[in-house]
């Protein structure tokens, strides 16, 4: 039996968040009908992660891959999720998969969203892109976003600048102004976020002076493929049981 894939989302009071998570999970199920996929939320939405784990244990499930639906490895992946998993029913054997990013597939998804918003490949060399993420107080997560921006720049864009909706600088509007000052013929904002919500809305407001605002990554096929790659890698690893700390 393949391990159950438990997709762990943060949760939000904004209903668009849960709707996007469920749409992504439906796409994952369509790609891998041989894998049972469940969804749990850390906060605000149901079912909770703990509730799903208890239900799986009650059914007799033994092996679970817990996959953080996160783009960077920050506080939630390092602390919140491991803490919830340590409180899981003891009969469950749980592997925590890696977060989704970084991945070349996610860069492909970002470009998909930009082209869907009106850019064409011919615009690439004259367009500056703001890679706009939610932001984090974790320096590792901020450094990853900067690294992604540098990598993406080498694929042919005029320039790529990182920006953050919270906790770090620059803001989206500042990065837009910087790209204008560089002389880019067009400026586009690519939200490096999975679902709509409070911080993505802040990114959208900061993109008011940009020529193009792409949609969030959402249930893009590339995102679903990354998710399944993380699942397969975790399922193939030697079992690591998350034990309760003393």
mmCIF file with all atom_site columns, N, CA and C in Angstrom, residues 204-246:
data_model
loop_
_atom_site.group_PDB
_atom_site.id
_atom_site.type_symbol
_atom_site.label_atom_id
_atom_site.label_alt_id
_atom_site.label_comp_id
_atom_site.label_asym_id
_atom_site.label_entity_id
_atom_site.label_seq_id
_atom_site.pdbx_PDB_ins_code
_atom_site.Cartn_x
_atom_site.Cartn_y
_atom_site.Cartn_z
_atom_site.occupancy
_atom_site.B_iso_or_equiv
_atom_site.pdbx_formal_charge
_atom_site.auth_seq_id
_atom_site.auth_comp_id
_atom_site.auth_asym_id
_atom_site.auth_atom_id
_atom_site.pdbx_PDB_model_num
ATOM 1   N N  . UNK A 1 204 ? -1.080 42.703 -5.091  1.00 0.00 ? 204 UNK A N  1
ATOM 2   C CA . UNK A 1 204 ? -1.834 43.249 -6.222  1.00 0.00 ? 204 UNK A CA 1
ATOM 3   C C  . UNK A 1 204 ? -1.933 44.769 -6.136  1.00 0.00 ? 204 UNK A C  1
ATOM 4   N N  . UNK A 1 205 ? -2.145 45.299 -4.943  1.00 0.00 ? 205 UNK A N  1
ATOM 5   C CA . UNK A 1 205 ? -2.196 46.760 -4.802  1.00 0.00 ? 205 UNK A CA 1
ATOM 6   C C  . UNK A 1 205 ? -0.843 47.376 -5.127  1.00 0.00 ? 205 UNK A C  1
ATOM 7   N N  . UNK A 1 206 ? 0.237  46.708 -4.731  1.00 0.00 ? 206 UNK A N  1
ATOM 8   C CA . UNK A 1 206 ? 1.567  47.221 -5.028  1.00 0.00 ? 206 UNK A CA 1
ATOM 9   C C  . UNK A 1 206 ? 1.925  47.166 -6.501  1.00 0.00 ? 206 UNK A C  1
ATOM 10  N N  . UNK A 1 207 ? 1.150  46.372 -7.265  1.00 0.00 ? 207 UNK A N  1
ATOM 11  C CA . UNK A 1 207 ? 1.394  46.238 -8.703  1.00 0.00 ? 207 UNK A CA 1
ATOM 12  C C  . UNK A 1 207 ? 0.595  47.239 -9.530  1.00 0.00 ? 207 UNK A C  1
ATOM 13  N N  . UNK A 1 208 ? 0.002  48.222 -8.879  1.00 0.00 ? 208 UNK A N  1
ATOM 14  C CA . UNK A 1 208 ? -0.887 49.163 -9.588  1.00 0.00 ? 208 UNK A CA 1
ATOM 15  C C  . UNK A 1 208 ? -0.195 49.863 -10.752 1.00 0.00 ? 208 UNK A C  1
ATOM 16  N N  . UNK A 1 209 ? 1.095  50.148 -10.621 1.00 0.00 ? 209 UNK A N  1
ATOM 17  C CA . UNK A 1 209 ? 1.814  50.856 -11.679 1.00 0.00 ? 209 UNK A CA 1
ATOM 18  C C  . UNK A 1 209 ? 2.569  49.928 -12.626 1.00 0.00 ? 209 UNK A C  1
ATOM 19  N N  . UNK A 1 210 ? 2.394  48.629 -12.461 1.00 0.00 ? 210 UNK A N  1
ATOM 20  C CA . UNK A 1 210 ? 3.014  47.674 -13.380 1.00 0.00 ? 210 UNK A CA 1
ATOM 21  C C  . UNK A 1 210 ? 2.160  47.524 -14.632 1.00 0.00 ? 210 UNK A C  1
ATOM 22  N N  . UNK A 1 211 ? 2.742  47.011 -15.697 1.00 0.00 ? 211 UNK A N  1
ATOM 23  C CA . UNK A 1 211 ? 1.997  46.782 -16.934 1.00 0.00 ? 211 UNK A CA 1
ATOM 24  C C  . UNK A 1 211 ? 1.194  45.489 -16.882 1.00 0.00 ? 211 UNK A C  1
ATOM 25  N N  . UNK A 1 212 ? 1.710  44.521 -16.133 1.00 0.00 ? 212 UNK A N  1
ATOM 26  C CA . UNK A 1 212 ? 1.085  43.201 -16.089 1.00 0.00 ? 212 UNK A CA 1
ATOM 27  C C  . UNK A 1 212 ? 1.125  42.682 -14.656 1.00 0.00 ? 212 UNK A C  1
ATOM 28  N N  . UNK A 1 213 ? 0.005  42.143 -14.200 1.00 0.00 ? 213 UNK A N  1
ATOM 29  C CA . UNK A 1 213 ? -0.056 41.433 -12.919 1.00 0.00 ? 213 UNK A CA 1
ATOM 30  C C  . UNK A 1 213 ? -0.525 40.016 -13.201 1.00 0.00 ? 213 UNK A C  1
ATOM 31  N N  . UNK A 1 214 ? 0.343  39.049 -12.916 1.00 0.00 ? 214 UNK A N  1
ATOM 32  C CA . UNK A 1 214 ? -0.010 37.652 -13.137 1.00 0.00 ? 214 UNK A CA 1
ATOM 33  C C  . UNK A 1 214 ? -0.900 37.140 -12.011 1.00 0.00 ? 214 UNK A C  1
ATOM 34  N N  . UNK A 1 215 ? -1.574 36.039 -12.277 1.00 0.00 ? 215 UNK A N  1
ATOM 35  C CA . UNK A 1 215 ? -2.360 35.386 -11.240 1.00 0.00 ? 215 UNK A CA 1
ATOM 36  C C  . UNK A 1 215 ? -1.471 34.592 -10.294 1.00 0.00 ? 215 UNK A C  1
ATOM 37  N N  . UNK A 1 216 ? -2.055 34.184 -9.172  1.00 0.00 ? 216 UNK A N  1
ATOM 38  C CA . UNK A 1 216 ? -1.317 33.339 -8.230  1.00 0.00 ? 216 UNK A CA 1
ATOM 39  C C  . UNK A 1 216 ? -1.068 31.974 -8.867  1.00 0.00 ? 216 UNK A C  1
ATOM 40  N N  . UNK A 1 217 ? -0.157 31.222 -8.289  1.00 0.00 ? 217 UNK A N  1
ATOM 41  C CA . UNK A 1 217 ? 0.202  29.923 -8.859  1.00 0.00 ? 217 UNK A CA 1
ATOM 42  C C  . UNK A 1 217 ? -0.982 28.960 -8.854  1.00 0.00 ? 217 UNK A C  1
ATOM 43  N N  . UNK A 1 218 ? -1.707 28.916 -7.745  1.00 0.00 ? 218 UNK A N  1
ATOM 44  C CA . UNK A 1 218 ? -2.927 28.119 -7.675  1.00 0.00 ? 218 UNK A CA 1
ATOM 45  C C  . UNK A 1 218 ? -2.728 26.671 -8.098  1.00 0.00 ? 218 UNK A C  1
ATOM 46  N N  . UNK A 1 219 ? -3.742 26.117 -8.773  1.00 0.00 ? 219 UNK A N  1
ATOM 47  C CA . UNK A 1 219 ? -3.666 24.703 -9.171  1.00 0.00 ? 219 UNK A CA 1
ATOM 48  C C  . UNK A 1 219 ? -2.983 24.489 -10.519 1.00 0.00 ? 219 UNK A C  1
ATOM 49  N N  . UNK A 1 220 ? -1.942 25.263 -10.799 1.00 0.00 ? 220 UNK A N  1
ATOM 50  C CA . UNK A 1 220 ? -1.209 25.082 -12.058 1.00 0.00 ? 220 UNK A CA 1
ATOM 51  C C  . UNK A 1 220 ? -0.682 23.647 -12.139 1.00 0.00 ? 220 UNK A C  1
ATOM 52  N N  . UNK A 1 221 ? -0.664 23.055 -13.325 1.00 0.00 ? 221 UNK A N  1
ATOM 53  C CA . UNK A 1 221 ? -0.192 21.674 -13.440 1.00 0.00 ? 221 UNK A CA 1
ATOM 54  C C  . UNK A 1 221 ? 1.229  21.487 -12.950 1.00 0.00 ? 221 UNK A C  1
ATOM 55  N N  . UNK A 1 222 ? 2.060  22.512 -13.117 1.00 0.00 ? 222 UNK A N  1
ATOM 56  C CA . UNK A 1 222 ? 3.442  22.394 -12.648 1.00 0.00 ? 222 UNK A CA 1
ATOM 57  C C  . UNK A 1 222 ? 3.499  22.280 -11.117 1.00 0.00 ? 222 UNK A C  1
ATOM 58  N N  . UNK A 1 223 ? 2.608  22.999 -10.441 1.00 0.00 ? 223 UNK A N  1
ATOM 59  C CA . UNK A 1 223 ? 2.573  22.919 -8.973  1.00 0.00 ? 223 UNK A CA 1
ATOM 60  C C  . UNK A 1 223 ? 2.179  21.514 -8.537  1.00 0.00 ? 223 UNK A C  1
ATOM 61  N N  . UNK A 1 224 ? 1.182  20.950 -9.196  1.00 0.00 ? 224 UNK A N  1
ATOM 62  C CA . UNK A 1 224 ? 0.763  19.579 -8.864  1.00 0.00 ? 224 UNK A CA 1
ATOM 63  C C  . UNK A 1 224 ? 1.894  18.585 -9.095  1.00 0.00 ? 224 UNK A C  1
ATOM 64  N N  . UNK A 1 225 ? 2.657  18.784 -10.150 1.00 0.00 ? 225 UNK A N  1
ATOM 65  C CA . UNK A 1 225 ? 3.768  17.871 -10.433 1.00 0.00 ? 225 UNK A CA 1
ATOM 66  C C  . UNK A 1 225 ? 4.866  17.986 -9.385  1.00 0.00 ? 225 UNK A C  1
ATOM 67  N N  . UNK A 1 226 ? 5.172  19.216 -8.941  1.00 0.00 ? 226 UNK A N  1
ATOM 68  C CA . UNK A 1 226 ? 6.155  19.377 -7.871  1.00 0.00 ? 226 UNK A CA 1
ATOM 69  C C  . UNK A 1 226 ? 5.671  18.679 -6.607  1.00 0.00 ? 226 UNK A C  1
ATOM 70  N N  . UNK A 1 227 ? 4.411  18.855 -6.293  1.00 0.00 ? 227 UNK A N  1
ATOM 71  C CA . UNK A 1 227 ? 3.847  18.239 -5.100  1.00 0.00 ? 227 UNK A CA 1
ATOM 72  C C  . UNK A 1 227 ? 4.035  16.725 -5.135  1.00 0.00 ? 227 UNK A C  1
ATOM 73  N N  . UNK A 1 228 ? 3.764  16.125 -6.270  1.00 0.00 ? 228 UNK A N  1
ATOM 74  C CA . UNK A 1 228 ? 3.906  14.675 -6.377  1.00 0.00 ? 228 UNK A CA 1
ATOM 75  C C  . UNK A 1 228 ? 5.377  14.240 -6.344  1.00 0.00 ? 228 UNK A C  1
ATOM 76  N N  . UNK A 1 229 ? 6.263  15.055 -6.867  1.00 0.00 ? 229 UNK A N  1
ATOM 77  C CA . UNK A 1 229 ? 7.694  14.735 -6.760  1.00 0.00 ? 229 UNK A CA 1
ATOM 78  C C  . UNK A 1 229 ? 8.144  14.736 -5.307  1.00 0.00 ? 229 UNK A C  1
ATOM 79  N N  . UNK A 1 230 ? 7.662  15.713 -4.532  1.00 0.00 ? 230 UNK A N  1
ATOM 80  C CA . UNK A 1 230 ? 8.009  15.753 -3.110  1.00 0.00 ? 230 UNK A CA 1
ATOM 81  C C  . UNK A 1 230 ? 7.434  14.531 -2.388  1.00 0.00 ? 230 UNK A C  1
ATOM 82  N N  . UNK A 1 231 ? 6.221  14.159 -2.748  1.00 0.00 ? 231 UNK A N  1
ATOM 83  C CA . UNK A 1 231 ? 5.617  12.966 -2.143  1.00 0.00 ? 231 UNK A CA 1
ATOM 84  C C  . UNK A 1 231 ? 6.444  11.721 -2.462  1.00 0.00 ? 231 UNK A C  1
ATOM 85  N N  . UNK A 1 232 ? 6.784  11.539 -3.734  1.00 0.00 ? 232 UNK A N  1
ATOM 86  C CA . UNK A 1 232 ? 7.534  10.341 -4.131  1.00 0.00 ? 232 UNK A CA 1
ATOM 87  C C  . UNK A 1 232 ? 8.884  10.275 -3.429  1.00 0.00 ? 232 UNK A C  1
ATOM 88  N N  . UNK A 1 233 ? 9.552  11.423 -3.305  1.00 0.00 ? 233 UNK A N  1
ATOM 89  C CA . UNK A 1 233 ? 10.860 11.443 -2.644  1.00 0.00 ? 233 UNK A CA 1
ATOM 90  C C  . UNK A 1 233 ? 10.728 11.066 -1.174  1.00 0.00 ? 233 UNK A C  1
ATOM 91  N N  . UNK A 1 234 ? 9.696  11.575 -0.514  1.00 0.00 ? 234 UNK A N  1
ATOM 92  C CA . UNK A 1 234 ? 9.499  11.255 0.895   1.00 0.00 ? 234 UNK A CA 1
ATOM 93  C C  . UNK A 1 234 ? 9.100  9.799  1.080   1.00 0.00 ? 234 UNK A C  1
ATOM 94  N N  . UNK A 1 235 ? 8.242  9.299  0.190   1.00 0.00 ? 235 UNK A N  1
ATOM 95  C CA . UNK A 1 235 ? 7.796  7.913  0.296   1.00 0.00 ? 235 UNK A CA 1
ATOM 96  C C  . UNK A 1 235 ? 8.950  6.940  0.079   1.00 0.00 ? 235 UNK A C  1
ATOM 97  N N  . UNK A 1 236 ? 9.941  7.336  -0.702  1.00 0.00 ? 236 UNK A N  1
ATOM 98  C CA . UNK A 1 236 ? 11.068 6.465  -1.002  1.00 0.00 ? 236 UNK A CA 1
ATOM 99  C C  . UNK A 1 236 ? 12.133 6.476  0.083   1.00 0.00 ? 236 UNK A C  1
ATOM 100 N N  . UNK A 1 237 ? 12.095 7.475  0.963   1.00 0.00 ? 237 UNK A N  1
ATOM 101 C CA . UNK A 1 237 ? 13.087 7.561  2.024   1.00 0.00 ? 237 UNK A CA 1
ATOM 102 C C  . UNK A 1 237 ? 12.858 6.483  3.075   1.00 0.00 ? 237 UNK A C  1
ATOM 103 N N  . UNK A 1 238 ? 13.911 6.166  3.800   1.00 0.00 ? 238 UNK A N  1
ATOM 104 C CA . UNK A 1 238 ? 13.755 5.300  4.958   1.00 0.00 ? 238 UNK A CA 1
ATOM 105 C C  . UNK A 1 238 ? 12.813 5.959  5.946   1.00 0.00 ? 238 UNK A C  1
ATOM 106 N N  . UNK A 1 239 ? 11.981 5.187  6.570   1.00 0.00 ? 239 UNK A N  1
ATOM 107 C CA . UNK A 1 239 ? 10.953 5.716  7.455   1.00 0.00 ? 239 UNK A CA 1
ATOM 108 C C  . UNK A 1 239 ? 11.581 6.449  8.625   1.00 0.00 ? 239 UNK A C  1
ATOM 109 N N  . UNK A 1 240 ? 11.116 7.669  8.847   1.00 0.00 ? 240 UNK A N  1
ATOM 110 C CA . UNK A 1 240 ? 11.572 8.451  9.991   1.00 0.00 ? 240 UNK A CA 1
ATOM 111 C C  . UNK A 1 240 ? 10.358 8.787  10.839  1.00 0.00 ? 240 UNK A C  1
ATOM 112 N N  . UNK A 1 241 ? 10.191 8.134  11.933  1.00 0.00 ? 241 UNK A N  1
ATOM 113 C CA . UNK A 1 241 ? 9.067  8.367  12.817  1.00 0.00 ? 241 UNK A CA 1
ATOM 114 C C  . UNK A 1 241 ? 9.314  9.637  13.638  1.00 0.00 ? 241 UNK A C  1
ATOM 115 N N  . UNK A 1 242 ? 8.357  10.544 13.601  1.00 0.00 ? 242 UNK A N  1
ATOM 116 C CA . UNK A 1 242 ? 8.471  11.771 14.378  1.00 0.00 ? 242 UNK A CA 1
ATOM 117 C C  . UNK A 1 242 ? 8.047  11.475 15.821  1.00 0.00 ? 242 UNK A C  1
ATOM 118 N N  . UNK A 1 243 ? 8.979  11.511 16.741  1.00 0.00 ? 243 UNK A N  1
ATOM 119 C CA . UNK A 1 243 ? 8.680  11.150 18.116  1.00 0.00 ? 243 UNK A CA 1
ATOM 120 C C  . UNK A 1 243 ? 8.400  12.375 18.960  1.00 0.00 ? 243 UNK A C  1
ATOM 121 N N  . UNK A 1 244 ? 7.648  12.178 20.023  1.00 0.00 ? 244 UNK A N  1
ATOM 122 C CA . UNK A 1 244 ? 7.335  13.268 20.928  1.00 0.00 ? 244 UNK A CA 1
ATOM 123 C C  . UNK A 1 244 ? 8.586  13.613 21.733  1.00 0.00 ? 244 UNK A C  1
ATOM 124 N N  . UNK A 1 245 ? 8.919  14.885 21.764  1.00 0.00 ? 245 UNK A N  1
ATOM 125 C CA . UNK A 1 245 ? 10.101 15.296 22.497  1.00 0.00 ? 245 UNK A CA 1
ATOM 126 C C  . UNK A 1 245 ? 9.827  15.212 23.999  1.00 0.00 ? 245 UNK A C  1
ATOM 127 N N  . UNK A 1 246 ? 10.884 14.986 24.757  1.00 0.00 ? 246 UNK A N  1
ATOM 128 C CA . UNK A 1 246 ? 10.725 14.831 26.211  1.00 0.00 ? 246 UNK A CA 1
ATOM 129 C C  . UNK A 1 246 ? 10.381 16.176 26.841  1.00 0.00 ? 246 UNK A C  1
#
